[in-house]
mmCIF file of C-alpha atoms in Angstrom:
data_model
loop_
_atom_site.group_PDB
_atom_site.id
_atom_site.type_symbol
_atom_site.label_atom_id
_atom_site.label_comp_id
_atom_site.label_asym_id
_atom_site.label_seq_id
_atom_site.Cartn_x
_atom_site.Cartn_y
_atom_site.Cartn_z
ATOM 1 C CA MET M 94 51.037 -35.674 -32.848
ATOM 2 C CA ARG M 95 54.258 -33.717 -32.821
ATOM 3 C CA LYS M 96 52.285 -30.478 -33.177
ATOM 4 C CA LEU M 97 50.211 -31.401 -30.114
ATOM 5 C CA VAL M 98 53.297 -32.085 -27.983
ATOM 6 C CA LEU M 99 54.949 -28.884 -29.228
ATOM 7 C CA ALA M 100 51.847 -26.871 -28.346
ATOM 8 C CA PHE M 101 51.887 -28.202 -24.767
ATOM 9 C CA ILE M 102 55.593 -27.411 -24.400
ATOM 10 C CA VAL M 103 55.081 -23.837 -25.592
ATOM 11 C CA ALA M 104 52.117 -23.383 -23.226
ATOM 12 C CA ALA M 105 54.117 -24.676 -20.238
ATOM 13 C CA LEU M 106 57.092 -22.421 -21.000
ATOM 14 C CA ALA M 107 54.824 -19.393 -21.405
ATOM 15 C CA PHE M 108 53.129 -20.200 -18.104
ATOM 16 C CA VAL M 109 56.441 -20.349 -16.214
ATOM 17 C CA ALA M 110 57.697 -17.152 -17.879
ATOM 18 C CA TRP M 111 54.550 -15.333 -16.778
ATOM 19 C CA VAL M 112 55.273 -15.938 -13.083
ATOM 20 C CA PRO M 113 56.016 -12.648 -11.234
ATOM 21 C CA GLY M 114 59.449 -12.138 -9.691
ATOM 22 C CA ALA M 115 60.065 -13.601 -6.235
ATOM 23 C CA GLY M 116 59.552 -11.251 -3.331
ATOM 24 C CA ALA M 117 57.584 -8.653 -5.310
ATOM 25 C CA ALA M 118 54.208 -7.718 -3.882
ATOM 26 C CA GLN M 119 51.240 -5.574 -4.842
ATOM 27 C CA THR M 120 49.243 -3.368 -2.489
ATOM 28 C CA SER M 121 45.808 -2.041 -3.422
ATOM 29 C CA VAL M 122 44.367 1.367 -2.524
ATOM 30 C CA THR M 123 40.747 2.193 -3.341
ATOM 31 C CA ILE M 124 39.627 5.694 -4.286
ATOM 32 C CA SER M 125 36.244 5.733 -2.578
ATOM 33 C CA GLY M 126 33.259 8.031 -2.369
ATOM 34 C CA SER M 127 31.759 6.536 0.794
ATOM 35 C CA GLY M 128 32.835 5.766 4.339
ATOM 36 C CA CYS M 129 35.507 8.461 4.306
ATOM 37 C CA ALA M 130 36.822 9.821 7.609
ATOM 38 C CA GLY M 131 35.323 13.112 8.718
ATOM 39 C CA GLY M 132 32.554 12.806 6.133
ATOM 40 C CA ALA M 133 34.882 13.742 3.283
ATOM 41 C CA LEU M 134 33.394 13.515 -0.192
ATOM 42 C CA PHE M 135 36.232 11.282 -1.475
ATOM 43 C CA CYS M 136 39.202 9.494 0.068
ATOM 44 C CA TYR M 137 42.028 7.011 -0.458
ATOM 45 C CA SER M 138 41.335 3.773 1.411
ATOM 46 C CA PRO M 139 43.503 2.889 3.191
ATOM 47 C CA ALA M 140 45.089 6.300 3.353
ATOM 48 C CA ASN M 141 48.393 4.979 4.731
ATOM 49 C CA VAL M 142 50.118 1.858 3.430
ATOM 50 C CA THR M 143 53.511 0.287 4.142
ATOM 51 C CA ILE M 144 55.405 -1.691 1.509
ATOM 52 C CA HIS M 145 58.941 -2.867 0.721
ATOM 53 C CA ASP M 146 61.342 -1.425 -1.812
ATOM 54 C CA GLY M 147 60.440 -2.805 -5.242
ATOM 55 C CA ASP M 148 56.755 -3.394 -4.413
ATOM 56 C CA THR M 149 53.876 -1.871 -6.376
ATOM 57 C CA VAL M 150 50.883 0.166 -5.207
ATOM 58 C CA VAL M 151 47.737 0.135 -7.384
ATOM 59 C CA TRP M 152 45.103 2.850 -6.932
ATOM 60 C CA THR M 153 41.651 1.859 -8.235
ATOM 61 C CA ASN M 154 39.009 4.555 -8.752
ATOM 62 C CA GLN M 155 35.597 3.357 -7.527
ATOM 63 C CA THR M 156 33.868 6.699 -8.108
ATOM 64 C CA VAL M 157 32.506 8.358 -11.233
ATOM 65 C CA ALA M 158 34.772 11.399 -10.766
ATOM 66 C CA PRO M 159 38.382 11.642 -11.991
ATOM 67 C CA HIS M 160 41.189 11.869 -9.431
ATOM 68 C CA THR M 161 44.969 12.231 -9.308
ATOM 69 C CA VAL M 162 47.709 10.660 -7.219
ATOM 70 C CA THR M 163 50.206 13.510 -6.937
ATOM 71 C CA ARG M 164 53.185 13.799 -4.624
ATOM 72 C CA CYS M 165 52.955 16.659 -2.164
ATOM 73 C CA THR M 166 54.966 19.827 -1.930
ATOM 74 C CA THR M 167 54.822 22.116 1.099
ATOM 75 C CA ALA M 168 53.033 24.704 -1.026
ATOM 76 C CA THR M 169 50.321 22.419 -2.406
ATOM 77 C CA CYS M 170 49.710 20.312 0.727
ATOM 78 C CA ALA M 171 49.154 22.968 3.400
ATOM 79 C CA GLY M 172 52.701 22.769 4.727
ATOM 80 C CA THR M 173 53.058 18.970 4.470
ATOM 81 C CA ASP M 174 56.367 18.074 2.830
ATOM 82 C CA PRO M 175 56.691 15.360 0.159
ATOM 83 C CA GLY M 176 58.337 12.939 2.592
ATOM 84 C CA THR M 177 61.765 11.349 2.805
ATOM 85 C CA GLY M 178 61.406 8.899 -0.101
ATOM 86 C CA THR M 179 64.120 9.031 -2.748
ATOM 87 C CA ASP M 180 62.111 7.769 -5.729
ATOM 88 C CA ALA M 181 62.007 10.849 -7.954
ATOM 89 C CA THR M 182 59.805 9.073 -10.524
ATOM 90 C CA PHE M 183 56.779 9.158 -8.206
ATOM 91 C CA THR M 184 55.361 12.528 -9.177
ATOM 92 C CA ASP M 185 51.858 12.515 -10.646
ATOM 93 C CA GLY M 186 49.311 9.998 -11.905
ATOM 94 C CA SER M 187 45.626 10.124 -12.720
ATOM 95 C CA THR M 188 42.545 7.931 -12.878
ATOM 96 C CA GLY M 189 39.493 8.520 -15.015
ATOM 97 C CA GLY M 190 36.033 7.120 -14.425
ATOM 98 C CA ASN M 191 34.860 4.181 -12.356
ATOM 99 C CA GLY M 192 37.199 1.172 -12.429
ATOM 100 C CA THR M 193 40.265 2.869 -13.908
ATOM 101 C CA THR M 194 43.615 2.401 -12.161
ATOM 102 C CA PHE M 195 47.012 3.981 -11.661
ATOM 103 C CA SER M 196 50.021 2.034 -10.382
ATOM 104 C CA HIS M 197 53.587 2.791 -9.359
ATOM 105 C CA THR M 198 56.475 0.531 -8.362
ATOM 106 C CA PHE M 199 58.539 2.238 -5.667
ATOM 107 C CA HIS M 200 62.333 2.160 -5.713
ATOM 108 C CA GLY M 201 63.660 4.112 -2.761
ATOM 109 C CA ALA M 202 63.041 3.757 0.964
ATOM 110 C CA GLY M 203 61.261 6.512 2.875
ATOM 111 C CA THR M 204 57.852 8.165 3.039
ATOM 112 C CA TYR M 205 55.799 9.572 0.158
ATOM 113 C CA ALA M 206 52.962 12.002 0.916
ATOM 114 C CA TYR M 207 50.450 12.469 -1.914
ATOM 115 C CA PHE M 208 47.076 14.086 -2.612
ATOM 116 C CA CYS M 209 44.442 14.684 -5.282
ATOM 117 C CA THR M 210 45.010 17.931 -7.190
ATOM 118 C CA ILE M 211 41.360 17.997 -8.312
ATOM 119 C CA HIS M 212 39.779 17.886 -4.842
ATOM 120 C CA GLY M 213 42.630 19.255 -2.736
ATOM 121 C CA PHE M 214 44.806 18.023 0.123
ATOM 122 C CA ALA M 215 42.157 18.743 2.774
ATOM 123 C CA VAL M 216 39.750 16.301 1.099
ATOM 124 C CA MET M 217 42.049 13.610 -0.292
ATOM 125 C CA HIS M 218 45.562 12.709 0.862
ATOM 126 C CA GLY M 219 47.570 9.634 1.786
ATOM 127 C CA THR M 220 51.033 8.306 2.555
ATOM 128 C CA VAL M 221 53.115 5.411 1.225
ATOM 129 C CA THR M 222 55.906 4.214 3.516
ATOM 130 C CA VAL M 223 58.590 2.188 1.734
ATOM 131 C CA LEU M 224 60.847 -0.024 3.836
ATOM 132 C CA ALA M 225 64.337 -0.954 2.709
ATOM 133 C CA ALA M 226 64.773 -4.398 1.196
ATOM 134 C CA ALA M 227 65.165 -7.046 3.894
ATOM 135 C CA THR M 228 68.697 -8.318 4.494
ATOM 136 C CA GLY M 229 69.934 -11.580 5.946
ATOM 137 C CA THR M 230 70.721 -11.950 9.634
ATOM 138 C CA THR M 231 74.286 -11.640 10.878
ATOM 139 C CA THR M 232 76.122 -13.936 13.283
ATOM 140 C CA PRO M 233 77.297 -12.178 16.447
ATOM 141 C CA ALA M 234 81.033 -12.140 17.037
ATOM 142 C CA THR M 235 82.416 -14.574 19.618
ATOM 143 C CA ILE M 236 84.728 -13.183 22.274
ATOM 144 C CA ALA M 237 87.766 -15.424 22.787
ATOM 145 C CA PRO M 238 88.758 -16.158 26.406
ATOM 146 C CA ALA M 239 91.827 -14.433 27.758
ATOM 147 C CA ALA M 240 95.137 -16.288 27.454
ATOM 148 C CA GLY M 241 95.899 -18.427 30.486
ATOM 149 C CA ALA M 242 92.280 -18.484 31.686
ATOM 150 C CA ALA M 243 91.254 -21.649 33.518
ATOM 151 C CA SER M 244 89.177 -24.189 31.596
ATOM 152 C CA GLY M 245 85.462 -23.527 32.046
ATOM 153 C CA ALA M 246 85.976 -20.053 33.473
ATOM 154 C CA VAL M 247 83.703 -17.287 32.220
ATOM 155 C CA PRO M 248 85.664 -14.518 30.433
ATOM 156 C CA ALA M 249 85.471 -11.166 32.144
ATOM 157 C CA ALA M 250 83.927 -9.583 29.024
ATOM 158 C CA GLN M 251 81.019 -12.057 29.224
ATOM 159 C CA ALA M 252 80.563 -12.187 33.008
ATOM 160 C CA PRO M 253 77.224 -10.770 34.232
ATOM 161 C CA ALA M 254 77.319 -7.525 36.134
ATOM 162 C CA ALA M 255 76.950 -7.913 39.870
ATOM 163 C CA ALA M 256 73.886 -6.494 41.572
ATOM 164 C CA SER M 257 74.426 -3.606 43.951
ATOM 165 C CA PRO M 258 74.340 -4.447 47.685
ATOM 166 C CA GLY M 259 70.835 -4.462 49.145
ATOM 167 C CA SER M 260 69.191 -4.391 45.749
ATOM 168 C CA SER M 261 66.570 -7.063 44.948
ATOM 169 C CA GLN M 262 66.656 -6.351 41.217
ATOM 170 C CA PRO M 263 68.919 -8.549 39.042
ATOM 171 C CA ALA M 264 71.537 -6.855 36.907
ATOM 172 C CA THR M 265 70.215 -5.870 33.475
ATOM 173 C CA ALA M 266 72.231 -6.840 30.424
ATOM 174 C CA ASN M 267 72.998 -4.299 27.727
ATOM 175 C CA PRO M 268 69.762 -4.046 25.643
ATOM 176 C CA SER M 269 71.780 -3.565 22.452
ATOM 177 C CA ALA M 270 73.402 -6.991 22.953
ATOM 178 C CA GLN M 271 69.937 -8.584 23.046
ATOM 179 C CA ALA M 272 68.519 -6.725 20.057
ATOM 180 C CA SER M 273 67.026 -9.030 17.468
ATOM 181 C CA ASN M 274 68.293 -8.755 13.921
ATOM 182 C CA ARG M 275 65.056 -9.937 12.351
ATOM 183 C CA ALA M 276 64.140 -8.938 8.820
ATOM 184 C CA LEU M 277 60.563 -8.014 7.963
ATOM 185 C CA ALA M 278 58.757 -10.782 6.134
ATOM 186 C CA ARG M 279 58.281 -10.243 2.423
ATOM 187 C CA THR M 280 55.011 -10.990 0.745
ATOM 188 C CA GLY M 281 54.600 -12.087 -2.807
ATOM 189 C CA VAL M 282 54.418 -15.085 -5.080
ATOM 190 C CA ASP M 283 56.274 -18.297 -4.329
ATOM 191 C CA THR M 284 57.880 -19.041 -7.673
ATOM 192 C CA SER M 285 58.534 -22.673 -6.793
ATOM 193 C CA LEU M 286 54.788 -23.369 -6.753
ATOM 194 C CA TRP M 287 54.339 -21.791 -10.160
ATOM 195 C CA THR M 288 57.286 -23.762 -11.521
ATOM 196 C CA ILE M 289 55.756 -26.998 -10.259
ATOM 197 C CA ALA M 290 52.442 -26.053 -11.842
ATOM 198 C CA GLY M 291 54.155 -25.356 -15.157
ATOM 199 C CA GLY M 292 55.913 -28.706 -14.995
ATOM 200 C CA ALA M 293 52.595 -30.409 -14.284
ATOM 201 C CA VAL M 294 51.070 -28.833 -17.401
ATOM 202 C CA LEU M 295 54.006 -30.007 -19.480
ATOM 203 C CA GLY M 296 53.840 -33.534 -18.017
ATOM 204 C CA ALA M 297 50.101 -33.752 -18.646
ATOM 205 C CA GLY M 298 50.636 -32.784 -22.269
ATOM 206 C CA VAL M 299 53.278 -35.453 -22.831
ATOM 207 C CA LEU M 300 51.129 -38.093 -21.129
ATOM 208 C CA LEU M 301 48.126 -37.166 -23.253
ATOM 209 C CA ALA M 302 50.233 -37.417 -26.409
ATOM 210 C CA LEU M 303 51.439 -40.902 -25.455
ATOM 211 C CA VAL M 304 47.884 -42.093 -24.745
ATOM 212 C CA ILE M 305 46.646 -40.829 -28.104
ATOM 213 C CA ARG M 306 49.586 -42.411 -29.890
ATOM 214 C CA ARG M 307 48.987 -45.796 -28.236
ATOM 215 C CA ALA M 308 45.277 -45.622 -29.007
ATOM 216 C CA ARG M 309 46.030 -45.033 -32.676
ATOM 217 C CA ARG M 310 48.285 -48.091 -32.767
ATOM 218 C CA THR M 311 45.650 -50.388 -31.246
ATOM 219 C CA VAL M 312 42.835 -49.369 -33.597
ATOM 220 C CA PRO M 313 42.692 -51.916 -36.495
ATOM 221 C CA PRO M 314 42.758 -50.463 -39.987
ATOM 222 C CA VAL M 315 39.439 -50.156 -41.779
ATOM 223 C CA HIS M 316 39.214 -52.113 -45.106
#
C-alpha cells in the first residue's frame, strides 16, 4: 500500500517538474520541397518568423535531402548582412534526412538572416526576428496644479490648445502623450494548469489507495 502511494507521489512530482517554463514558446519552421515561392526546389516555410527573446525555433526537414540553417554573412548571402541580432551562438546547424530537426533558443533581440549552405542563398533563405522581452506598463506622471490655483481649475500644463480663428478642425493633442505602452502578448504554457493537473494526479492516487485499504478491511478472512 505504501509503495502504491509513494509511486503516485513520485509520478505527480515528475509531471509538475516536466512543465516548461512560463512564457517560453516554440515556433516551427518546415524545410519543404513543394509549394516554394518562385518555383524554388526547396524552401523554409514560413521564411520569416517573429518570436520573443528566450523563445525557440525548430526547423523540421520534410525532404529527403540534407540542409543547413546557417547565419548569413555579406559574402555568402549575396550582400545580405547577418542582421542586427546579438546572439552570437546562432551560427550553423544542419538537418539530415526526412523528419530530422534542428532547434535554437534565441537570446538577443534583433534580426537573424540565415540560409542553406548546400543549396545556396538564392534557393533557400529566411529571417528570424527576435523581440525584446515584454515589460510591464508604466503609470504616467501626474502634473500637480500650480500653487494658489482655484479649486476645480484646469492647470495650464493640462489645458487643451485653442483652435486657430476660423479653423473648423479641433486642436490635436501631442501624439506622444497618447501613445500606448502596451507589451506584446507572450505565448507559451500556462504553468498553473499543469500544476493543477499534477495535483489532480496526486489526489487520485491517494484516493485510490484509501479505497483499496478500506476494501481490504471489509473483506472477511478466509478460514
